[in-house]
Every structure is written in structure tokens, then in C-alpha cells.
PDB file of N, CA and C and ligand atoms in Angstrom:
ATOM      1  N   MET A   1      10.572  13.077  -8.727  1.00 57.00           N
ATOM      2  CA  MET A   1      11.632  12.094  -8.466  1.00 57.00           C
ATOM      3  C   MET A   1      11.037  10.911  -7.696  1.00 57.00           C
ATOM      4  N   PRO A   2      11.131   9.713  -8.224  1.00 62.00           N
ATOM      5  CA  PRO A   2      10.587   8.555  -7.507  1.00 62.00           C
ATOM      6  C   PRO A   2      11.325   8.355  -6.184  1.00 62.00           C
ATOM      7  N   SER A   3      10.554   8.009  -5.166  1.00 71.00           N
ATOM      8  CA  SER A   3      11.187   7.805  -3.873  1.00 71.00           C
ATOM      9  C   SER A   3      11.712   6.376  -3.774  1.00 71.00           C
ATOM     10  N   ASP A   4      12.736   6.193  -2.967  1.00 88.00           N
ATOM     11  CA  ASP A   4      13.306   4.870  -2.771  1.00 88.00           C
ATOM     12  C   ASP A   4      12.402   4.057  -1.845  1.00 88.00           C
ATOM     13  N   PRO A   5      12.335   2.763  -2.071  1.00 92.00           N
ATOM     14  CA  PRO A   5      11.553   1.914  -1.164  1.00 92.00           C
ATOM     15  C   PRO A   5      12.220   1.795   0.197  1.00 92.00           C
ATOM     16  N   TRP A   6      11.417   1.483   1.178  1.00 96.00           N
ATOM     17  CA  TRP A   6      11.962   1.198   2.508  1.00 96.00           C
ATOM     18  C   TRP A   6      11.342  -0.109   3.001  1.00 96.00           C
ATOM     19  N   GLU A   7      11.836  -0.580   4.131  1.00 96.00           N
ATOM     20  CA  GLU A   7      11.328  -1.845   4.633  1.00 96.00           C
ATOM     21  C   GLU A   7      10.546  -1.627   5.915  1.00 96.00           C
ATOM     22  N   GLU A   8       9.405  -2.309   5.999  1.00 95.00           N
ATOM     23  CA  GLU A   8       8.535  -2.164   7.151  1.00 95.00           C
ATOM     24  C   GLU A   8       7.847  -3.501   7.396  1.00 95.00           C
ATOM     25  N   ASP A   9       7.966  -4.033   8.595  1.00 92.00           N
ATOM     26  CA  ASP A   9       7.359  -5.327   8.935  1.00 92.00           C
ATOM     27  C   ASP A   9       7.751  -6.423   7.953  1.00 92.00           C
ATOM     28  N   GLY A  10       8.943  -6.336   7.403  1.00 94.00           N
ATOM     29  CA  GLY A  10       9.381  -7.363   6.470  1.00 94.00           C
ATOM     30  C   GLY A  10       8.880  -7.182   5.058  1.00 94.00           C
ATOM     31  N   PHE A  11       8.140  -6.109   4.813  1.00 96.00           N
ATOM     32  CA  PHE A  11       7.673  -5.811   3.467  1.00 96.00           C
ATOM     33  C   PHE A  11       8.488  -4.668   2.886  1.00 96.00           C
ATOM     34  N   GLN A  12       8.592  -4.672   1.582  1.00 96.00           N
ATOM     35  CA  GLN A  12       9.192  -3.538   0.899  1.00 96.00           C
ATOM     36  C   GLN A  12       8.067  -2.563   0.546  1.00 96.00           C
ATOM     37  N   VAL A  13       8.200  -1.348   1.000  1.00 97.00           N
ATOM     38  CA  VAL A  13       7.148  -0.349   0.836  1.00 97.00           C
ATOM     39  C   VAL A  13       7.689   0.790  -0.025  1.00 97.00           C
ATOM     40  N   ARG A  14       6.873   1.216  -0.958  1.00 96.00           N
ATOM     41  CA  ARG A  14       7.288   2.322  -1.813  1.00 96.00           C
ATOM     42  C   ARG A  14       6.131   3.289  -1.983  1.00 96.00           C
ATOM     43  N   ARG A  15       6.456   4.544  -1.987  1.00 96.00           N
ATOM     44  CA  ARG A  15       5.435   5.556  -2.198  1.00 96.00           C
ATOM     45  C   ARG A  15       5.136   5.685  -3.694  1.00 96.00           C
ATOM     46  N   VAL A  16       3.875   5.682  -4.031  1.00 96.00           N
ATOM     47  CA  VAL A  16       3.451   5.912  -5.409  1.00 96.00           C
ATOM     48  C   VAL A  16       2.925   7.343  -5.481  1.00 96.00           C
ATOM     49  N   GLN A  17       3.571   8.131  -6.302  1.00 96.00           N
ATOM     50  CA  GLN A  17       3.177   9.534  -6.434  1.00 96.00           C
ATOM     51  C   GLN A  17       1.904   9.631  -7.280  1.00 96.00           C
ATOM     52  N   PRO A  18       1.137  10.682  -7.088  1.00 97.00           N
ATOM     53  CA  PRO A  18      -0.113  10.822  -7.864  1.00 97.00           C
ATOM     54  C   PRO A  18       0.084  10.658  -9.366  1.00 97.00           C
ATOM     55  N   PHE A  19       1.157  11.203  -9.886  1.00 96.00           N
ATOM     56  CA  PHE A  19       1.367  11.110 -11.338  1.00 96.00           C
ATOM     57  C   PHE A  19       1.726   9.693 -11.781  1.00 96.00           C
ATOM     58  N   GLU A  20       2.161   8.855 -10.840  1.00 96.00           N
ATOM     59  CA  GLU A  20       2.490   7.463 -11.163  1.00 96.00           C
ATOM     60  C   GLU A  20       1.260   6.560 -11.085  1.00 96.00           C
ATOM     61  N   ALA A  21       0.214   7.045 -10.427  1.00 97.00           N
ATOM     62  CA  ALA A  21      -0.969   6.215 -10.184  1.00 97.00           C
ATOM     63  C   ALA A  21      -1.906   6.347 -11.370  1.00 97.00           C
ATOM     64  N   VAL A  22      -1.789   5.415 -12.301  1.00 96.00           N
ATOM     65  CA  VAL A  22      -2.551   5.514 -13.547  1.00 96.00           C
ATOM     66  C   VAL A  22      -3.632   4.441 -13.645  1.00 96.00           C
ATOM     67  N   LYS A  23      -3.730   3.605 -12.626  1.00 97.00           N
ATOM     68  CA  LYS A  23      -4.752   2.561 -12.611  1.00 97.00           C
ATOM     69  C   LYS A  23      -5.524   2.644 -11.299  1.00 97.00           C
ATOM     70  N   THR A  24      -6.637   1.931 -11.260  1.00 98.00           N
ATOM     71  CA  THR A  24      -7.419   1.835 -10.037  1.00 98.00           C
ATOM     72  C   THR A  24      -7.063   0.533  -9.325  1.00 98.00           C
ATOM     73  N   TYR A  25      -6.830   0.632  -8.026  1.00 97.00           N
ATOM     74  CA  TYR A  25      -6.494  -0.536  -7.222  1.00 97.00           C
ATOM     75  C   TYR A  25      -7.486  -0.632  -6.084  1.00 97.00           C
ATOM     76  N   GLN A  26      -7.525  -1.827  -5.454  1.00 97.00           N
ATOM     77  CA  GLN A  26      -8.347  -1.979  -4.262  1.00 97.00           C
ATOM     78  C   GLN A  26      -7.447  -2.066  -3.044  1.00 97.00           C
ATOM     79  N   CYS A  27      -7.718  -1.243  -2.078  1.00 97.00           N
ATOM     80  CA  CYS A  27      -6.933  -1.212  -0.855  1.00 97.00           C
ATOM     81  C   CYS A  27      -7.381  -2.359   0.059  1.00 97.00           C
ATOM     82  N   PRO A  28      -6.444  -3.219   0.476  1.00 96.00           N
ATOM     83  CA  PRO A  28      -6.824  -4.323   1.369  1.00 96.00           C
ATOM     84  C   PRO A  28      -7.163  -3.854   2.785  1.00 96.00           C
ATOM     85  N   GLY A  29      -6.796  -2.634   3.112  1.00 95.00           N
ATOM     86  CA  GLY A  29      -7.070  -2.137   4.453  1.00 95.00           C
ATOM     87  C   GLY A  29      -8.529  -1.771   4.652  1.00 95.00           C
ATOM     88  N   CYS A  30      -9.117  -1.122   3.649  1.00 96.00           N
ATOM     89  CA  CYS A  30     -10.487  -0.629   3.796  1.00 96.00           C
ATOM     90  C   CYS A  30     -11.411  -1.177   2.716  1.00 96.00           C
ATOM     91  N   SER A  31     -10.869  -1.951   1.788  1.00 97.00           N
ATOM     92  CA  SER A  31     -11.639  -2.526   0.681  1.00 97.00           C
ATOM     93  C   SER A  31     -12.240  -1.471  -0.241  1.00 97.00           C
ATOM     94  N   GLN A  32     -11.743  -0.258  -0.142  1.00 97.00           N
ATOM     95  CA  GLN A  32     -12.197   0.788  -1.053  1.00 97.00           C
ATOM     96  C   GLN A  32     -11.206   0.921  -2.202  1.00 97.00           C
ATOM     97  N   GLU A  33     -11.671   1.550  -3.270  1.00 98.00           N
ATOM     98  CA  GLU A  33     -10.791   1.735  -4.411  1.00 98.00           C
ATOM     99  C   GLU A  33      -9.794   2.866  -4.174  1.00 98.00           C
ATOM    100  N   ILE A  34      -8.622   2.672  -4.745  1.00 98.00           N
ATOM    101  CA  ILE A  34      -7.643   3.751  -4.851  1.00 98.00           C
ATOM    102  C   ILE A  34      -7.689   4.176  -6.310  1.00 98.00           C
ATOM    103  N   THR A  35      -8.264   5.302  -6.580  1.00 97.00           N
ATOM    104  CA  THR A  35      -8.470   5.683  -7.969  1.00 97.00           C
ATOM    105  C   THR A  35      -7.207   6.317  -8.547  1.00 97.00           C
ATOM    106  N   ALA A  36      -7.151   6.334  -9.869  1.00 97.00           N
ATOM    107  CA  ALA A  36      -5.997   6.889 -10.554  1.00 97.00           C
ATOM    108  C   ALA A  36      -5.768   8.333 -10.110  1.00 97.00           C
ATOM    109  N   GLY A  37      -4.518   8.689  -9.966  1.00 98.00           N
ATOM    110  CA  GLY A  37      -4.178  10.047  -9.585  1.00 98.00           C
ATOM    111  C   GLY A  37      -4.075  10.261  -8.090  1.00 98.00           C
ATOM    112  N   ILE A  38      -4.315   9.215  -7.305  1.00 97.00           N
ATOM    113  CA  ILE A  38      -4.215   9.309  -5.855  1.00 97.00           C
ATOM    114  C   ILE A  38      -2.870   8.734  -5.414  1.00 97.00           C
ATOM    115  N   GLY A  39      -2.104   9.511  -4.704  1.00 97.00           N
ATOM    116  CA  GLY A  39      -0.857   9.005  -4.139  1.00 97.00           C
ATOM    117  C   GLY A  39      -1.150   7.954  -3.095  1.00 97.00           C
ATOM    118  N   HIS A  40      -0.375   6.872  -3.082  1.00 98.00           N
ATOM    119  CA  HIS A  40      -0.613   5.781  -2.139  1.00 98.00           C
ATOM    120  C   HIS A  40       0.682   5.015  -1.942  1.00 98.00           C
ATOM    121  N   LEU A  41       0.601   3.841  -1.328  1.00 98.00           N
ATOM    122  CA  LEU A  41       1.784   3.024  -1.099  1.00 98.00           C
ATOM    123  C   LEU A  41       1.621   1.691  -1.806  1.00 98.00           C
ATOM    124  N   VAL A  42       2.739   1.150  -2.296  1.00 97.00           N
ATOM    125  CA  VAL A  42       2.725  -0.218  -2.799  1.00 97.00           C
ATOM    126  C   VAL A  42       3.590  -1.044  -1.856  1.00 97.00           C
ATOM    127  N   VAL A  43       3.053  -2.176  -1.435  1.00 97.00           N
ATOM    128  CA  VAL A  43       3.677  -3.025  -0.414  1.00 97.00           C
ATOM    129  C   VAL A  43       3.992  -4.371  -1.046  1.00 97.00           C
ATOM    130  N   VAL A  44       5.258  -4.767  -1.004  1.00 97.00           N
ATOM    131  CA  VAL A  44       5.706  -5.965  -1.715  1.00 97.00           C
ATOM    132  C   VAL A  44       6.345  -6.939  -0.731  1.00 97.00           C
ATOM    133  N   PRO A  45       5.815  -8.174  -0.631  1.00 96.00           N
ATOM    134  CA  PRO A  45       6.541  -9.196   0.133  1.00 96.00           C
ATOM    135  C   PRO A  45       7.796  -9.584  -0.643  1.00 96.00           C
ATOM    136  N   PRO A  46       8.960  -9.458  -0.057  1.00 93.00           N
ATOM    137  CA  PRO A  46      10.197  -9.695  -0.815  1.00 93.00           C
ATOM    138  C   PRO A  46      10.261 -11.079  -1.440  1.00 93.00           C
ATOM    139  N   GLU A  47       9.646 -12.069  -0.784  1.00 94.00           N
ATOM    140  CA  GLU A  47       9.731 -13.432  -1.311  1.00 94.00           C
ATOM    141  C   GLU A  47       8.657 -13.697  -2.360  1.00 94.00           C
ATOM    142  N   ALA A  48       7.713 -12.777  -2.523  1.00 95.00           N
ATOM    143  CA  ALA A  48       6.611 -12.991  -3.465  1.00 95.00           C
ATOM    144  C   ALA A  48       6.208 -11.670  -4.112  1.00 95.00           C
ATOM    145  N   PRO A  49       7.043 -11.168  -4.999  1.00 93.00           N
ATOM    146  CA  PRO A  49       6.770  -9.846  -5.600  1.00 93.00           C
ATOM    147  C   PRO A  49       5.453  -9.784  -6.347  1.00 93.00           C
ATOM    148  N   ASP A  50       4.930 -10.952  -6.790  1.00 95.00           N
ATOM    149  CA  ASP A  50       3.650 -10.944  -7.490  1.00 95.00           C
ATOM    150  C   ASP A  50       2.490 -10.604  -6.568  1.00 95.00           C
ATOM    151  N   LEU A  51       2.717 -10.705  -5.266  1.00 95.00           N
ATOM    152  CA  LEU A  51       1.639 -10.470  -4.303  1.00 95.00           C
ATOM    153  C   LEU A  51       1.646  -9.045  -3.782  1.00 95.00           C
ATOM    154  N   ARG A  52       2.210  -8.148  -4.523  1.00 96.00           N
ATOM    155  CA  ARG A  52       2.224  -6.757  -4.063  1.00 96.00           C
ATOM    156  C   ARG A  52       0.796  -6.221  -3.945  1.00 96.00           C
ATOM    157  N   ARG A  53       0.632  -5.325  -3.006  1.00 97.00           N
ATOM    158  CA  ARG A  53      -0.676  -4.738  -2.746  1.00 97.00           C
ATOM    159  C   ARG A  53      -0.547  -3.222  -2.685  1.00 97.00           C
ATOM    160  N   HIS A  54      -1.587  -2.571  -3.132  1.00 98.00           N
ATOM    161  CA  HIS A  54      -1.625  -1.111  -3.079  1.00 98.00           C
ATOM    162  C   HIS A  54      -2.510  -0.692  -1.913  1.00 98.00           C
ATOM    163  N   TRP A  55      -1.985   0.178  -1.087  1.00 98.00           N
ATOM    164  CA  TRP A  55      -2.674   0.616   0.132  1.00 98.00           C
ATOM    165  C   TRP A  55      -2.798   2.134   0.132  1.00 98.00           C
ATOM    166  N   HIS A  56      -3.929   2.626   0.668  1.00 98.00           N
ATOM    167  CA  HIS A  56      -3.959   4.034   1.054  1.00 98.00           C
ATOM    168  C   HIS A  56      -2.915   4.222   2.153  1.00 98.00           C
ATOM    169  N   LYS A  57      -2.254   5.345   2.158  1.00 97.00           N
ATOM    170  CA  LYS A  57      -1.224   5.551   3.166  1.00 97.00           C
ATOM    171  C   LYS A  57      -1.773   5.439   4.594  1.00 97.00           C
ATOM    172  N   PRO A  58      -2.895   6.083   4.923  1.00 96.00           N
ATOM    173  CA  PRO A  58      -3.395   5.952   6.309  1.00 96.00           C
ATOM    174  C   PRO A  58      -3.834   4.530   6.643  1.00 96.00           C
ATOM    175  N   CYS A  59      -4.341   3.795   5.652  1.00 96.00           N
ATOM    176  CA  CYS A  59      -4.760   2.413   5.924  1.00 96.00           C
ATOM    177  C   CYS A  59      -3.553   1.545   6.271  1.00 96.00           C
ATOM    178  N   TRP A  60      -2.454   1.749   5.571  1.00 96.00           N
ATOM    179  CA  TRP A  60      -1.232   0.996   5.882  1.00 96.00           C
ATOM    180  C   TRP A  60      -0.725   1.365   7.273  1.00 96.00           C
ATOM    181  N   GLU A  61      -0.746   2.629   7.581  1.00 95.00           N
ATOM    182  CA  GLU A  61      -0.227   3.060   8.872  1.00 95.00           C
ATOM    183  C   GLU A  61      -1.085   2.523  10.019  1.00 95.00           C
ATOM    184  N   HIS A  62      -2.365   2.316   9.753  1.00 94.00           N
ATOM    185  CA  HIS A  62      -3.278   1.857  10.802  1.00 94.00           C
ATOM    186  C   HIS A  62      -3.621   0.383  10.677  1.00 94.00           C
ATOM    187  N   ARG A  63      -2.857  -0.341   9.861  1.00 92.00           N
ATOM    188  CA  ARG A  63      -3.211  -1.734   9.566  1.00 92.00           C
ATOM    189  C   ARG A  63      -3.271  -2.600  10.817  1.00 92.00           C
ATOM    190  N   ASN A  64      -2.448  -2.310  11.795  1.00 85.00           N
ATOM    191  CA  ASN A  64      -2.399  -3.167  12.981  1.00 85.00           C
ATOM    192  C   ASN A  64      -3.591  -2.944  13.901  1.00 85.00           C
ATOM    193  N   ARG A  65      -4.341  -1.877  13.657  1.00 78.00           N
ATOM    194  CA  ARG A  65      -5.517  -1.622  14.504  1.00 78.00           C
ATOM    195  C   ARG A  65      -6.745  -2.320  13.934  1.00 78.00           C
ATOM    196  N   ARG A  66      -6.634  -2.801  12.697  1.00 58.00           N
ATOM    197  CA  ARG A  66      -7.775  -3.444  12.070  1.00 58.00           C
ATOM    198  C   ARG A  66      -7.709  -4.945  12.293  1.00 58.00           C
ATOM    199  N   ARG A  67      -8.828  -5.568  12.405  1.00 63.00           N
ATOM    200  CA  ARG A  67      -8.897  -7.017  12.525  1.00 63.00           C
ATOM    201  C   ARG A  67      -9.629  -7.547  11.313  1.00 63.00           C
ATOM    202  N   PRO A  68      -8.889  -8.009  10.309  1.00 58.00           N
ATOM    203  CA  PRO A  68      -9.549  -8.508   9.094  1.00 58.00           C
ATOM    204  C   PRO A  68     -10.512  -9.629   9.424  1.00 58.00           C
ATOM    205  N   GLY A  69     -11.656  -9.604   8.791  1.00 58.00           N
ATOM    206  CA  GLY A  69     -12.647 -10.639   9.008  1.00 58.00           C
ATOM    207  C   GLY A  69     -13.553 -10.393  10.182  1.00 58.00           C
ATOM    208  N   ARG A  70     -13.286  -9.350  10.930  1.00 53.00           N
ATOM    209  CA  ARG A  70     -14.120  -9.024  12.090  1.00 53.00           C
ATOM    210  C   ARG A  70     -15.281  -8.168  11.625  1.00 53.00           C
ATOM    211  N   ALA A  71     -16.464  -8.500  12.063  1.00 48.00           N
ATOM    212  CA  ALA A  71     -17.651  -7.773  11.619  1.00 48.00           C
ATOM    213  C   ALA A  71     -17.669  -6.371  12.232  1.00 48.00           C
TER     214      ALA A  71
HETATM  215 ZN1   ZN B   1      -7.689   2.075   2.265  1.00 71.91          ZN
END
């Protein structure tokens, strides 16, 4: 059963179940691939649905601890 999206930090977040994950995505949190068959999250800015991003669940949860662009 697909889960309903929820809102977090102004983004719409939805869980992608392993059986729904049929493509490979790049996680913006760790820059690693999310391979097909891996459950993860899809994060959608409500004002720009085309800019949705696929995140590993732990990377999304820890996103505020990361400083993008920091060596
Ligand atoms: Zn990640």
C-alpha cells in the first residue's frame, strides 16, 4: 500500500517502497546512488514539482548536519 506524503520543512515527502524503486537515482545528501529496489524518500518542493529529489532516508533525516560544499 503506497504511503501518503507528509510535509517537512516546507517540502512534500513521500516514502518510496523497494518495489516502487525501479530506477537509479543520486542522493543529494551523500552524492551516492540509490539503486533500484532500495526503499528511500522522494522530496518535492510544492512550488516546483519538477525539482523533486530522491534521498536515502538517513541522509534526509541528517540533512541539517551536513554542510553542502564544505570539504
Ligand atoms: Zn544518501
